[in-house]
Amino acid sequence: MKPTILFFDSGVGGFSVYSEVKSLLPDCHYLYCFDNAFFPYSERSEETLIERVLKICTTIDRRYPLDLVVIACNTASTVVLPSLRQTFSIPIVGTVPAVKPAATVSQTKHIGLLATKGTVKREYVDILIAQYASNCRVERLGSTVLPEIAEQKIKGNSVDLLLLKKELQAWEGLHDLDTVILGCTHFPLIKEEIQMCLPQVKNFLDPGCAIAKRVKSLLENSKVRSKKEKNNCVFYTKHFNFEQQFHQVLKRWGFNELELLKID
Ligand code: DGL
């Protein structure tokens, strides 16, 4: 039997992590949930995020016994991991901004953390920076608009480059900023466009590849809970425009079903 892995995000960002895991482990049972009813998570309170993510993961686990959960959302990961690990006995993998590799790879020791408004101000991030990047000047830029731009792109709309440029304006003049941490899972999906706005940046770092390796090693000795073969499925929490068209995109990514999740 294949292990069942759930990817969770507020939106489509988690697909940037899913694609790394899927290319390393093509043969797992994949579930993905995007909480579009509460998107964006950027400025939501910590209590709301904890309650919401726990409820959704528990609801899905009741229907599909999960073997591993990837919280493919930095904003949620910075607050929900302890509660999830208390509730579930399976491995819970979080998404942490790649501060350590960024500090190592930067030549100028001037790096930027690009994330949501919530993530940039979390204590979790203060600790990461103090621990791994104390030798660097670290800029933080929090945006609620950027994840929305990525959502639009994945749903087939064009990227508003002027809006993107405006969001990134604060870093335009930082000529020795050579490394940017993509601290939101939506951002690898618009990496080329971000690069166009910040041509001085040599390295863009995201944790997708490291997460894939971690998932592989965690699954190595685990026992699969489900006894039945099931389809790969994407759950969402609120109806949206162009659901049918999006379903076709999801099929190409390996998901046969798209289903509205009823949360009790
Ligand atoms: N993809 C999410 C993250 O990694 C958050 C996007 C949002 O809902 O604001 O932080």
CSV table of C-alpha atoms and ligand atoms in Angstrom, one decimal:
chain,number,residue,atom,x,y,z
A,1,MET,CA,0.0,0.0,0.0
A,2,LYS,CA,1.2,3.6,-0.8
A,3,PRO,CA,1.7,6.1,2.1
A,4,THR,CA,-0.9,8.9,2.2
A,5,ILE,CA,0.7,12.4,2.3
A,6,LEU,CA,-1.4,15.5,2.9
A,7,PHE,CA,-0.1,18.9,1.7
A,8,PHE,CA,-1.8,21.9,3.3
A,9,ASP,CA,-1.7,25.5,2.4
A,10,SER,CA,-4.0,28.5,2.3
A,11,GLY,CA,-3.8,28.5,-1.5
A,12,VAL,CA,-1.8,27.1,-4.5
A,13,GLY,CA,1.6,27.9,-2.9
A,14,GLY,CA,2.0,24.4,-1.5
A,15,PHE,CA,2.1,23.0,-5.0
A,16,SER,CA,5.7,24.4,-5.2
A,17,VAL,CA,6.6,22.0,-2.4
A,18,TYR,CA,4.4,19.2,-3.7
A,19,SER,CA,6.2,19.2,-7.0
A,20,GLU,CA,9.6,18.6,-5.3
A,21,VAL,CA,8.2,15.8,-3.2
A,22,LYS,CA,6.4,14.2,-6.1
A,23,SER,CA,9.5,14.2,-8.3
A,24,LEU,CA,11.5,12.4,-5.5
A,25,LEU,CA,8.6,10.1,-4.5
A,26,PRO,CA,6.4,9.6,-7.6
A,27,ASP,CA,4.4,6.7,-6.2
A,28,CYS,CA,2.7,8.0,-3.0
A,29,HIS,CA,-1.0,8.7,-2.4
A,30,TYR,CA,-1.2,12.5,-2.6
A,31,LEU,CA,-3.8,14.7,-1.0
A,32,TYR,CA,-3.7,18.5,-1.1
A,33,CYS,CA,-5.9,21.0,0.7
A,34,PHE,CA,-6.1,24.7,0.1
A,35,ASP,CA,-8.1,26.7,2.5
A,36,ASN,CA,-9.3,29.3,0.1
A,37,ALA,CA,-12.2,30.3,2.4
A,38,PHE,CA,-9.6,31.8,4.7
A,39,PHE,CA,-7.0,32.9,2.1
A,40,PRO,CA,-4.8,34.9,2.6
A,41,TYR,CA,-3.3,33.7,5.9
A,42,SER,CA,-0.8,36.6,5.9
A,43,GLU,CA,-2.4,38.8,8.5
A,44,ARG,CA,-4.7,36.3,10.3
A,45,SER,CA,-4.2,35.8,14.1
A,46,GLU,CA,-2.2,33.0,15.5
A,47,GLU,CA,-5.2,31.6,17.3
A,48,THR,CA,-7.3,31.5,14.1
A,49,LEU,CA,-4.5,29.7,12.2
A,50,ILE,CA,-4.0,27.1,14.9
A,51,GLU,CA,-7.8,26.3,15.2
A,52,ARG,CA,-8.3,26.3,11.4
A,53,VAL,CA,-5.4,24.0,10.4
A,54,LEU,CA,-6.1,21.6,13.3
A,55,LYS,CA,-9.8,21.3,12.2
A,56,ILE,CA,-9.0,20.8,8.6
A,57,CYS,CA,-6.3,18.2,9.1
A,58,THR,CA,-8.4,16.3,11.6
A,59,THR,CA,-11.4,16.3,9.2
A,60,ILE,CA,-9.3,14.9,6.3
A,61,ASP,CA,-7.6,12.3,8.6
A,62,ARG,CA,-11.0,10.9,9.5
A,63,ARG,CA,-11.7,10.1,5.9
A,64,TYR,CA,-8.2,9.2,4.7
A,65,PRO,CA,-5.9,7.9,7.4
A,66,LEU,CA,-2.8,10.1,6.9
A,67,ASP,CA,0.8,8.8,7.1
A,68,LEU,CA,2.4,12.2,6.9
A,69,VAL,CA,1.4,15.9,6.7
A,70,VAL,CA,3.4,18.7,5.1
A,71,ILE,CA,2.3,22.1,6.2
A,72,ALA,CA,3.3,23.7,2.9
A,73,CYS,CA,2.8,27.2,4.2
A,74,ASN,CA,5.3,29.2,6.1
A,75,THR,CA,2.7,31.5,7.7
A,76,ALA,CA,1.0,28.5,9.3
A,77,SER,CA,4.1,26.6,10.1
A,78,THR,CA,5.5,29.4,12.2
A,79,VAL,CA,2.6,28.8,14.7
A,80,VAL,CA,0.7,25.5,14.2
A,81,LEU,CA,3.4,22.8,14.4
A,82,PRO,CA,3.4,22.3,18.2
A,83,SER,CA,-0.4,21.8,18.3
A,84,LEU,CA,-0.4,19.5,15.3
A,85,ARG,CA,2.4,17.4,16.7
A,86,GLN,CA,0.4,17.1,20.0
A,87,THR,CA,-2.7,16.0,18.2
A,88,PHE,CA,-1.2,13.6,15.6
A,89,SER,CA,1.2,10.7,16.1
A,90,ILE,CA,2.3,10.8,12.5
A,91,PRO,CA,5.2,13.0,11.2
A,92,ILE,CA,4.3,16.6,10.6
A,93,VAL,CA,6.7,18.4,8.4
A,94,GLY,CA,6.8,22.2,8.4
A,95,THR,CA,8.0,24.8,6.0
A,96,VAL,CA,10.7,27.0,7.4
A,97,PRO,CA,12.3,30.0,5.6
A,98,ALA,CA,15.7,28.9,4.3
A,99,VAL,CA,17.7,31.3,6.6
A,100,LYS,CA,20.6,29.1,7.2
A,101,PRO,CA,21.5,28.2,3.6
A,102,ALA,CA,20.9,31.9,2.6
A,103,ALA,CA,23.5,33.1,5.2
A,104,THR,CA,26.0,30.5,3.9
A,105,VAL,CA,25.5,31.2,0.2
A,106,SER,CA,25.5,35.0,0.3
A,107,GLN,CA,28.8,36.6,-0.7
A,108,THR,CA,27.9,40.1,0.4
A,109,LYS,CA,26.3,38.9,3.6
A,110,HIS,CA,23.3,41.1,2.8
A,111,ILE,CA,20.2,38.9,2.5
A,112,GLY,CA,16.5,39.5,2.3
A,113,LEU,CA,13.5,37.5,3.7
A,114,LEU,CA,10.5,37.8,1.4
A,115,ALA,CA,7.4,36.4,3.1
A,116,THR,CA,3.9,37.2,4.3
A,117,LYS,CA,3.3,40.0,6.8
A,118,GLY,CA,2.7,37.4,9.5
A,119,THR,CA,5.8,35.4,8.9
A,120,VAL,CA,8.3,38.3,8.9
A,121,LYS,CA,7.2,39.4,12.4
A,122,ARG,CA,7.1,36.0,14.1
A,123,GLU,CA,9.3,35.2,17.0
A,124,TYR,CA,10.1,31.9,15.2
A,125,VAL,CA,11.9,33.9,12.5
A,126,ASP,CA,13.7,36.2,15.0
A,127,ILE,CA,15.2,33.0,16.5
A,128,LEU,CA,16.2,31.6,13.1
A,129,ILE,CA,17.9,34.8,12.1
A,130,ALA,CA,19.7,35.1,15.5
A,131,GLN,CA,20.8,31.5,15.3
A,132,TYR,CA,22.0,31.2,11.7
A,133,ALA,CA,22.4,34.7,10.2
A,134,SER,CA,24.0,36.8,12.9
A,135,ASN,CA,26.9,37.5,10.5
A,136,CYS,CA,24.5,39.0,7.9
A,137,ARG,CA,22.4,42.2,7.4
A,138,VAL,CA,18.9,40.8,7.1
A,139,GLU,CA,16.1,42.7,5.4
A,140,ARG,CA,12.5,41.6,5.9
A,141,LEU,CA,9.7,42.4,3.5
A,142,GLY,CA,6.2,41.2,4.3
A,143,SER,CA,3.5,41.2,1.6
A,144,THR,CA,-0.1,40.1,1.4
A,145,VAL,CA,-0.3,41.1,-2.3
A,146,LEU,CA,2.4,38.8,-3.6
A,147,PRO,CA,0.6,35.5,-2.7
A,148,GLU,CA,-2.4,36.8,-4.5
A,149,ILE,CA,-0.3,37.6,-7.6
A,150,ALA,CA,0.9,33.9,-7.6
A,151,GLU,CA,-2.7,32.7,-7.2
A,152,GLN,CA,-3.7,34.6,-10.3
A,153,LYS,CA,-0.8,33.3,-12.4
A,154,ILE,CA,-1.5,29.6,-11.5
A,155,LYS,CA,-5.2,30.1,-12.3
A,156,GLY,CA,-4.2,31.3,-15.8
A,157,ASN,CA,-4.2,35.1,-15.5
A,158,SER,CA,-1.3,37.3,-16.4
A,159,VAL,CA,1.1,38.6,-13.7
A,160,ASP,CA,0.7,42.3,-12.9
A,161,LEU,CA,4.4,43.2,-13.2
A,162,LEU,CA,3.8,46.9,-12.2
A,163,LEU,CA,2.1,45.8,-9.0
A,164,LEU,CA,4.8,43.3,-8.3
A,165,LYS,CA,7.5,46.0,-8.8
A,166,LYS,CA,5.7,48.3,-6.5
A,167,GLU,CA,5.6,45.6,-3.8
A,168,LEU,CA,9.3,45.0,-4.1
A,169,GLN,CA,10.2,48.7,-4.4
A,170,ALA,CA,11.9,48.9,-1.0
A,171,TRP,CA,14.6,46.5,-2.2
A,172,GLU,CA,15.2,48.1,-5.6
A,173,GLY,CA,18.1,50.3,-4.5
A,174,LEU,CA,19.8,47.6,-2.3
A,175,HIS,CA,22.5,46.9,-4.8
A,176,ASP,CA,24.5,44.4,-2.7
A,177,LEU,CA,21.5,42.3,-1.7
A,178,ASP,CA,22.6,39.1,-3.4
A,179,THR,CA,20.4,36.5,-1.8
A,180,VAL,CA,16.6,36.4,-1.2
A,181,ILE,CA,14.8,33.8,0.9
A,182,LEU,CA,11.5,32.9,-0.7
A,183,GLY,CA,9.8,32.6,2.7
A,184,CYS,CA,6.3,31.9,1.4
A,185,THR,CA,5.5,28.8,-0.7
A,186,HIS,CA,3.7,30.9,-3.2
A,187,PHE,CA,6.8,32.7,-4.2
A,188,PRO,CA,8.7,30.0,-6.1
A,189,LEU,CA,5.7,30.1,-8.5
A,190,ILE,CA,6.6,33.7,-9.5
A,191,LYS,CA,10.3,33.5,-9.1
A,192,GLU,CA,11.1,34.6,-12.7
A,193,GLU,CA,8.9,37.7,-12.3
A,194,ILE,CA,10.5,38.5,-8.9
A,195,GLN,CA,14.0,38.2,-10.5
A,196,MET,CA,12.9,40.6,-13.2
A,197,CYS,CA,12.1,43.2,-10.5
A,198,LEU,CA,15.3,42.5,-8.5
A,199,PRO,CA,18.0,41.9,-11.1
A,200,GLN,CA,20.9,42.3,-8.5
A,201,VAL,CA,19.8,39.1,-6.7
A,202,LYS,CA,22.0,36.1,-7.5
A,203,ASN,CA,20.3,33.4,-5.3
A,204,PHE,CA,16.7,32.7,-4.5
A,205,LEU,CA,16.3,30.1,-1.9
A,206,ASP,CA,13.3,28.0,-1.0
A,207,PRO,CA,13.1,24.8,1.2
A,208,GLY,CA,11.3,22.6,-1.3
A,209,CYS,CA,14.1,20.3,-2.1
A,210,ALA,CA,15.1,19.9,1.6
A,211,ILE,CA,11.5,19.1,2.5
A,212,ALA,CA,11.4,16.4,-0.2
A,213,LYS,CA,14.4,14.7,1.2
A,214,ARG,CA,13.0,14.9,4.8
A,215,VAL,CA,9.7,13.4,3.7
A,216,LYS,CA,11.5,10.5,2.0
A,217,SER,CA,13.6,9.7,5.0
A,218,LEU,CA,10.6,9.9,7.4
A,219,LEU,CA,8.6,7.5,5.3
A,220,GLU,CA,11.4,5.0,5.0
A,221,ASN,CA,10.5,3.0,8.1
A,222,SER,CA,6.8,4.0,8.6
A,223,LYS,CA,3.9,1.6,8.4
A,224,VAL,CA,1.1,2.6,6.0
A,225,ARG,CA,-2.2,3.1,7.9
A,226,SER,CA,-4.7,2.8,5.0
A,227,LYS,CA,-5.8,-0.5,3.7
A,228,LYS,CA,-7.5,0.7,0.5
A,229,GLU,CA,-6.1,2.2,-2.7
A,230,LYS,CA,-7.5,5.7,-3.2
A,231,ASN,CA,-7.3,8.5,-5.8
A,232,ASN,CA,-5.1,11.6,-5.5
A,233,CYS,CA,-7.5,14.3,-4.4
A,234,VAL,CA,-7.4,18.1,-3.9
A,235,PHE,CA,-9.7,19.7,-1.3
A,236,TYR,CA,-10.8,23.3,-1.1
A,237,THR,CA,-13.0,25.1,1.4
A,238,LYS,CA,-15.0,27.5,-0.7
A,239,HIS,CA,-16.3,27.5,-4.3
A,240,PHE,CA,-14.3,29.7,-6.7
A,241,ASN,CA,-14.4,30.9,-10.3
A,242,PHE,CA,-13.2,28.6,-13.1
A,243,GLU,CA,-13.3,25.4,-10.9
A,244,GLN,CA,-13.6,23.2,-13.9
A,245,GLN,CA,-10.6,24.8,-15.7
A,246,PHE,CA,-8.6,24.5,-12.6
A,247,HIS,CA,-9.5,20.8,-12.3
A,248,GLN,CA,-7.9,20.2,-15.7
A,249,VAL,CA,-4.7,21.8,-14.5
A,250,LEU,CA,-4.8,19.6,-11.4
A,251,LYS,CA,-5.2,16.5,-13.5
A,252,ARG,CA,-1.9,17.3,-15.3
A,253,TRP,CA,-0.3,17.6,-11.8
A,254,GLY,CA,-1.5,14.1,-10.9
A,255,PHE,CA,-4.7,14.8,-9.0
A,256,ASN,CA,-7.9,13.0,-10.4
A,257,GLU,CA,-10.4,14.6,-8.0
A,258,LEU,CA,-11.3,18.1,-6.8
A,259,GLU,CA,-13.7,18.2,-3.9
A,260,LEU,CA,-15.2,20.9,-1.6
A,261,LEU,CA,-14.3,20.0,2.0
A,262,LYS,CA,-17.1,20.2,4.5
A,263,ILE,CA,-15.6,21.2,7.9
A,264,ASP,CA,-17.5,20.4,11.0
B,1,DGL,N1,1.7,30.1,1.1
B,1,DGL,C1,1.6,30.7,2.4
B,1,DGL,C2,3.0,30.8,3.0
B,1,DGL,O1,3.9,30.0,2.7
B,1,DGL,C3,0.8,31.9,2.7
B,1,DGL,C4,0.1,32.7,1.7
B,1,DGL,C5,-1.1,33.5,2.4
B,1,DGL,O2,-2.1,32.9,2.6
B,1,DGL,O3,-0.9,34.6,2.8
B,1,DGL,O4,3.2,31.6,3.9
